[in-house]
CSV table of C-alpha atoms and ligand atoms in Angstrom, one decimal:
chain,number,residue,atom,x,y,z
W,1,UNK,CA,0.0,0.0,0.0
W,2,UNK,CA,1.2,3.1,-0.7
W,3,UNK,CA,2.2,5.8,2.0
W,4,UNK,CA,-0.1,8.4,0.5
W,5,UNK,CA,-3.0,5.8,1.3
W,6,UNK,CA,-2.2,4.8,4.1
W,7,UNK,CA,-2.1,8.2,5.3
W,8,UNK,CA,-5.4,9.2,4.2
W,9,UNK,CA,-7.0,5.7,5.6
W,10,UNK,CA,-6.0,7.3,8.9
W,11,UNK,CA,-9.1,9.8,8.9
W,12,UNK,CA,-11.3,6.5,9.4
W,13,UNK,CA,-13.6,5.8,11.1
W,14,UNK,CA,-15.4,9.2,10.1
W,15,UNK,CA,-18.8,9.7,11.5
W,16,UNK,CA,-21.4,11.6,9.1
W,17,UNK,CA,-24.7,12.4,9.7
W,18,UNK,CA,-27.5,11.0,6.5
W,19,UNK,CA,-30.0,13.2,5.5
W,20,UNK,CA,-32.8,11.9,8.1
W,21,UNK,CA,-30.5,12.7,10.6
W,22,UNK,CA,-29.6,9.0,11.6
W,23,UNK,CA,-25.7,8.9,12.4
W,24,UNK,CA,-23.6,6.5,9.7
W,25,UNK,CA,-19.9,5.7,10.2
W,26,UNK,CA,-17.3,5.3,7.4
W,27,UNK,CA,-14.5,3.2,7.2
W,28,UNK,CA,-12.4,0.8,4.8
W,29,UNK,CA,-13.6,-3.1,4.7
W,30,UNK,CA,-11.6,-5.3,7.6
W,31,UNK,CA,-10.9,-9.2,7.3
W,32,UNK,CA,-13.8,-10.1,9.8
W,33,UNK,CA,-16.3,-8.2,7.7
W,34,UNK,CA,-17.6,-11.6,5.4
W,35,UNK,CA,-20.6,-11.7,7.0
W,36,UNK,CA,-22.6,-8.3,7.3
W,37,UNK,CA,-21.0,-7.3,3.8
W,38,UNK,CA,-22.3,-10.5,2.5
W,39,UNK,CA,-25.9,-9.3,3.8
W,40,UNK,CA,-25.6,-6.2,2.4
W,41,UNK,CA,-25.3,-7.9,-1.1
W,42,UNK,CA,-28.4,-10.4,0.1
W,43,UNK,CA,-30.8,-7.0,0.7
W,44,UNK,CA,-30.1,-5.9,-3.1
W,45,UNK,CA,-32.9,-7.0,-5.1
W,46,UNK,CA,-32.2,-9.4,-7.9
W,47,UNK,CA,-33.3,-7.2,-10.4
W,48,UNK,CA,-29.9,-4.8,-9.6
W,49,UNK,CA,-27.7,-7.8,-8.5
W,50,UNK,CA,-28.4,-9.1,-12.3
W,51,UNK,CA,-26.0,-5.6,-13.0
W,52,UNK,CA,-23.1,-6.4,-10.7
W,53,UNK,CA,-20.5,-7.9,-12.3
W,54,UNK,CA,-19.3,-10.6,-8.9
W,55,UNK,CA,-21.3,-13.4,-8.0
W,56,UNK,CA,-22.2,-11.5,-4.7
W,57,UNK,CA,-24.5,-13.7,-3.2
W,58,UNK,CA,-22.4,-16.2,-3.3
W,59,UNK,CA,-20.6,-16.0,0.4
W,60,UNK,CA,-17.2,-17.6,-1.1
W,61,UNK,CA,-16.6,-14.2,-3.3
W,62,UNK,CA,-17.4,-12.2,-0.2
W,63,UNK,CA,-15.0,-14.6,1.7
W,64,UNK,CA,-12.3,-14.2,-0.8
W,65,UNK,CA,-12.6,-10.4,-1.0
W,66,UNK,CA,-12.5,-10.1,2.6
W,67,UNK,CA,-9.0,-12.7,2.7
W,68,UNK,CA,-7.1,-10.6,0.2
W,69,UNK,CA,-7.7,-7.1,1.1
W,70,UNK,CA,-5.5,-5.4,-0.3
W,71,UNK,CA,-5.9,-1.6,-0.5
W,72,UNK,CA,-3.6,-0.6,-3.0
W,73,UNK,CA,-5.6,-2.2,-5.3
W,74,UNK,CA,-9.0,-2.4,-4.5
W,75,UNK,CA,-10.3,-0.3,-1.2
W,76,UNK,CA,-13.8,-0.9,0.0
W,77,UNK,CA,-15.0,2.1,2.0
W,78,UNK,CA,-18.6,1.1,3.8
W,79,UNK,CA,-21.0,2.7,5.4
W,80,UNK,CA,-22.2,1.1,8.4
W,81,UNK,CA,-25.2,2.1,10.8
W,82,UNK,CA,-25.8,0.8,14.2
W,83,UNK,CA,-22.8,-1.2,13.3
W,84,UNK,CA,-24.8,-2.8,9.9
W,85,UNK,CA,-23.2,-2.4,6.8
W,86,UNK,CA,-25.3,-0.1,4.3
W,87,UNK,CA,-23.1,0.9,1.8
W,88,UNK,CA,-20.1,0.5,-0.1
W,89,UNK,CA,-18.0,2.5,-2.5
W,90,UNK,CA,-15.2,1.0,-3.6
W,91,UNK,CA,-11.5,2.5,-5.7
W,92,UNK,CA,-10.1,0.3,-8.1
W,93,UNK,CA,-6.6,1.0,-9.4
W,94,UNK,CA,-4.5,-0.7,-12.0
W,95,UNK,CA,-1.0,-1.3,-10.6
W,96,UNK,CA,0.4,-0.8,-14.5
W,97,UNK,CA,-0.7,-0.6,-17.9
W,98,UNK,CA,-2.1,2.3,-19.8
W,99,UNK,CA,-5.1,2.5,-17.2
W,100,UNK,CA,-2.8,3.0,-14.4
W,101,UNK,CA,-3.2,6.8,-13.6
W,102,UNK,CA,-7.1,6.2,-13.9
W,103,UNK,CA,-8.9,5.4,-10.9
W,104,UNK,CA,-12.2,2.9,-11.1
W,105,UNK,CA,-15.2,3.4,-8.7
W,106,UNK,CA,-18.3,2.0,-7.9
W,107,UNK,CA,-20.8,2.5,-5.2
W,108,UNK,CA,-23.6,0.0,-4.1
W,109,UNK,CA,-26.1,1.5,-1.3
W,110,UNK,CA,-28.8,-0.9,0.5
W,111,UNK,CA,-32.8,0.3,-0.7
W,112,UNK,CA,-33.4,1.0,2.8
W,113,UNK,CA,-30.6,3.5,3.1
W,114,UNK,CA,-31.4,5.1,-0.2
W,115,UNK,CA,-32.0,9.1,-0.6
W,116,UNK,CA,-30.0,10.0,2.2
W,117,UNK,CA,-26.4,11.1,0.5
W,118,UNK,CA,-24.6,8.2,1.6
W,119,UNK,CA,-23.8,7.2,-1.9
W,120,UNK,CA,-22.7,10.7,-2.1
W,121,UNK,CA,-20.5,11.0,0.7
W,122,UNK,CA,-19.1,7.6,0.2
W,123,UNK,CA,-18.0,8.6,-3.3
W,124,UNK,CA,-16.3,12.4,-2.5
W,125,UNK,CA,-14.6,10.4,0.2
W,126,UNK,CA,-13.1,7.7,-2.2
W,127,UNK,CA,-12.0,11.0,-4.8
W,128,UNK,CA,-10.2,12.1,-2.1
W,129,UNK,CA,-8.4,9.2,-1.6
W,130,UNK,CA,-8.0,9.0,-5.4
W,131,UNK,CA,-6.2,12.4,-5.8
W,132,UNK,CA,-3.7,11.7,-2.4
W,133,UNK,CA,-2.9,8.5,-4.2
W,134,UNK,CA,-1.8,10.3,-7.3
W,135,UNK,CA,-4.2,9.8,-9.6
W,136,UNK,CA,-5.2,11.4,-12.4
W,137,UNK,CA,-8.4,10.8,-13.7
W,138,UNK,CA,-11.5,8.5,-12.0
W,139,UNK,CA,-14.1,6.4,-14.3
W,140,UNK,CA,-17.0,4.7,-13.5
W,141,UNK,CA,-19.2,2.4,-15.9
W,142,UNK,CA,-22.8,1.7,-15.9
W,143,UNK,CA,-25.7,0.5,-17.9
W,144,UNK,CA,-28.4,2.7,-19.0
W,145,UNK,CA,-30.5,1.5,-16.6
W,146,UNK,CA,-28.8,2.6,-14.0
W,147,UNK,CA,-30.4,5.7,-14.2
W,148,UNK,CA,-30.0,7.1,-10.3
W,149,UNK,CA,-26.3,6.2,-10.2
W,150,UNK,CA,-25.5,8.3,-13.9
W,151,UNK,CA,-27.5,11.2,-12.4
W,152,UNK,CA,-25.8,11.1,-8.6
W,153,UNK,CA,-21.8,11.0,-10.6
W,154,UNK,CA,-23.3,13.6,-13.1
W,155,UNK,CA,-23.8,15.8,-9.7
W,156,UNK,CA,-20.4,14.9,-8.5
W,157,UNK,CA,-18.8,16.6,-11.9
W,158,UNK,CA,-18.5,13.1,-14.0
W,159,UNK,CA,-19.6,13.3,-17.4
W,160,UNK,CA,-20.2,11.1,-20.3
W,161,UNK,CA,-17.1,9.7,-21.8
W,162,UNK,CA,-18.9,7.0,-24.2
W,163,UNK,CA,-21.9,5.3,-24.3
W,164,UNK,CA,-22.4,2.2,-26.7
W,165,UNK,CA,-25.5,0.1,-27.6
W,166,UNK,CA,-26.4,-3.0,-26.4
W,167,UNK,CA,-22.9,-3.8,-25.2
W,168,UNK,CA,-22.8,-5.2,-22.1
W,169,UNK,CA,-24.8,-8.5,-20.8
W,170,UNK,CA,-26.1,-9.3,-17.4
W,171,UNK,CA,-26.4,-12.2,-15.5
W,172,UNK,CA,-29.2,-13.2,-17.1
W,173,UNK,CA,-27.8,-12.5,-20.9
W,174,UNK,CA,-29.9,-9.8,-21.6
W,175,UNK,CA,-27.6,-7.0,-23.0
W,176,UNK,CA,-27.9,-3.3,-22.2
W,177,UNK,CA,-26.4,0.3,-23.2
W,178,UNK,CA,-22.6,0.5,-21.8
W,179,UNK,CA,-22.4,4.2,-20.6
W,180,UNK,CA,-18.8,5.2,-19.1
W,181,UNK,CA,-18.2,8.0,-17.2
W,182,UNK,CA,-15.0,10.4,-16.1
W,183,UNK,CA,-13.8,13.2,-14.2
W,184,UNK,CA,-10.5,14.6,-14.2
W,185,UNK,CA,-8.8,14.8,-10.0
W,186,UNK,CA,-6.5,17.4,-11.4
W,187,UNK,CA,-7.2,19.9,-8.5
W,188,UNK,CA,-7.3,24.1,-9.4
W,189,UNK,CA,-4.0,24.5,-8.4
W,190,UNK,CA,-2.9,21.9,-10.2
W,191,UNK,CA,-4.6,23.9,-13.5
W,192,UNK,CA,-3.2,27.2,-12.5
W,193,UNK,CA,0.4,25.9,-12.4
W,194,UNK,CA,0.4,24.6,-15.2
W,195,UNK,CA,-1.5,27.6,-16.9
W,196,UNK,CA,1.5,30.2,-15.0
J,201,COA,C1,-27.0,4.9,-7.1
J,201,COA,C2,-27.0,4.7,-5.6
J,201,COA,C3,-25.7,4.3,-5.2
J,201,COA,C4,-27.4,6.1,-5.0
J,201,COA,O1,-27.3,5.9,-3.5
J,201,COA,P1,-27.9,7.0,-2.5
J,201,COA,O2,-27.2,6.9,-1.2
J,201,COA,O3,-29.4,6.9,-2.5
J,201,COA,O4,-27.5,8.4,-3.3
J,201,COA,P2,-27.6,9.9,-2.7
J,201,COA,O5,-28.6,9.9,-1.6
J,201,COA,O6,-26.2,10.3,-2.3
J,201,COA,O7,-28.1,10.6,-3.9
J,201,COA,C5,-27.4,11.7,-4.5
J,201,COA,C6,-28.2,12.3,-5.7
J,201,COA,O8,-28.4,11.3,-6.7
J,201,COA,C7,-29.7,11.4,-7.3
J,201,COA,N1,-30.4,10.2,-7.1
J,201,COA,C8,-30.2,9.2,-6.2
J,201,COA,N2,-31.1,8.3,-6.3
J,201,COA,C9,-32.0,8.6,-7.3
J,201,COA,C10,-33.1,8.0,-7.9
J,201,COA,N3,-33.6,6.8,-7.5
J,201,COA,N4,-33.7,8.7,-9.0
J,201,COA,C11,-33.2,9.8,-9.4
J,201,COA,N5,-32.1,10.5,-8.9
J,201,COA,C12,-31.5,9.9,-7.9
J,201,COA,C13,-30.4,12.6,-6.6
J,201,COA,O9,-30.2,13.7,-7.4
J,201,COA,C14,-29.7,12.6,-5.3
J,201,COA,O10,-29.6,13.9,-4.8
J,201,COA,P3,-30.9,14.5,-4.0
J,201,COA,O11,-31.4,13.4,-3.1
J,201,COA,O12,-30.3,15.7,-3.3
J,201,COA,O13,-31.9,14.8,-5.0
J,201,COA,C15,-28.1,3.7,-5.2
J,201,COA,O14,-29.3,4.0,-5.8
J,201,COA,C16,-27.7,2.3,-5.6
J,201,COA,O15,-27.0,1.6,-4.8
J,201,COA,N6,-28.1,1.8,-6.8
J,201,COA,C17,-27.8,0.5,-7.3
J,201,COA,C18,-26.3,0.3,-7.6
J,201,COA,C19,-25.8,1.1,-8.7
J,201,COA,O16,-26.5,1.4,-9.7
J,201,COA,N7,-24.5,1.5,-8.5
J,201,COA,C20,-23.8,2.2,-9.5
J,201,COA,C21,-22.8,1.4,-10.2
J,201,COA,S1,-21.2,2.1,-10.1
């Protein structure tokens, strides 16, 4: 793990307060977690689970997650309340290659926990850790159905970088409209230094 990272891990646990006023803690994934982030995956209906790419209800892919955490290359950060896991948004960097200065994310927040800027907060959390860890630029893919996640990153500054028909399949293999998204970490001063 790099020392940027885990510098930055060391502002968690962070308490935030959700919209209905109920308190929510964040923090990155831990090696005992299997179990309650397996139940979060169990309270997604199967209609969204069709759209995650893991085999989440499957306990052995939460098992081997949990086993190999390794934050360098995949961090989870959750949202837990009353000590239940709610929420998860997770950075996921390429130790090489031409992707390597591009940082993937992904966010998964339980129905019940929905509409109170977790996802939100979860994701401007995991940018920050992004742009300590050096990186340049953050992408996040979706299908066109996922119509709540396009227009929460649209609100974080991501825009469209491609969309392409009928691209992707589901579980089920049904395909569906690929839409990726980006933003650029560069920060302002970053801009004006390299404008000056
Ligand atoms: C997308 C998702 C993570 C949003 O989680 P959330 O905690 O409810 O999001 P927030 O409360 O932070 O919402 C932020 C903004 O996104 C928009 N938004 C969120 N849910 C929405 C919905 N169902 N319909 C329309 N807009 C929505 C709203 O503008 C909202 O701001 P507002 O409440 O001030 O109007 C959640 O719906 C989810 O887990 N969906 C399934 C998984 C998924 O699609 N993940 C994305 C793949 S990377």
């Amino acid at each position: 793990m790099s020392f940027s990272i885990e510098l930055e891990l060391q502002k968690f646990p962070k308490n935030v307060k959700l919209k209905d006023g109920r308190k929510a803690v964040l923090r990155p994934l831990k090696a005992d977690d299997e179990k309650d982030f397996h139940l979060l995956f169990q309270g997604i209906p199967e209609r969204e689970r069709m759209f995650i790419k893991h085999r989440v209800q499957d306990i052995k892919v939460i098992r081997d997650w949990c086993k190999n955490i390794d934050y360098g290359r995949n961090l989870p950060l959750l949202g837990t309340v009353d000590g239940k896991i709610v929420g998860c948004a997770t950075l996921h960097q390429r130790l090489g290659g031409w992707k390597r200065h591009i940082g993937r994310v992904s966010v998964l927040v339980h129905p019940d926990f929905r509409g109170q800027g977790l996802a939100t907060k979860l994701i401007t959390e995991i940018l920050a850790i992004a742009r300590e860890a050096g990186l340049e630029k953050a992408e996040a893919a979706f299908i066109a159905e996922q119509e709540a996640a396009v227009k929460m990153f649209a609100l974080l500054g991501f825009s469209q970088l491609v969309r392409l028909d009928d691209y992707v399949k589901d579980m089920q293999a049904i395909t569906h409209d690929y839409i990726l998204m980006g933003l650029d970490l560069k920060t302002d001063e970053e801009y004006a230094s390299a404008a000056g």
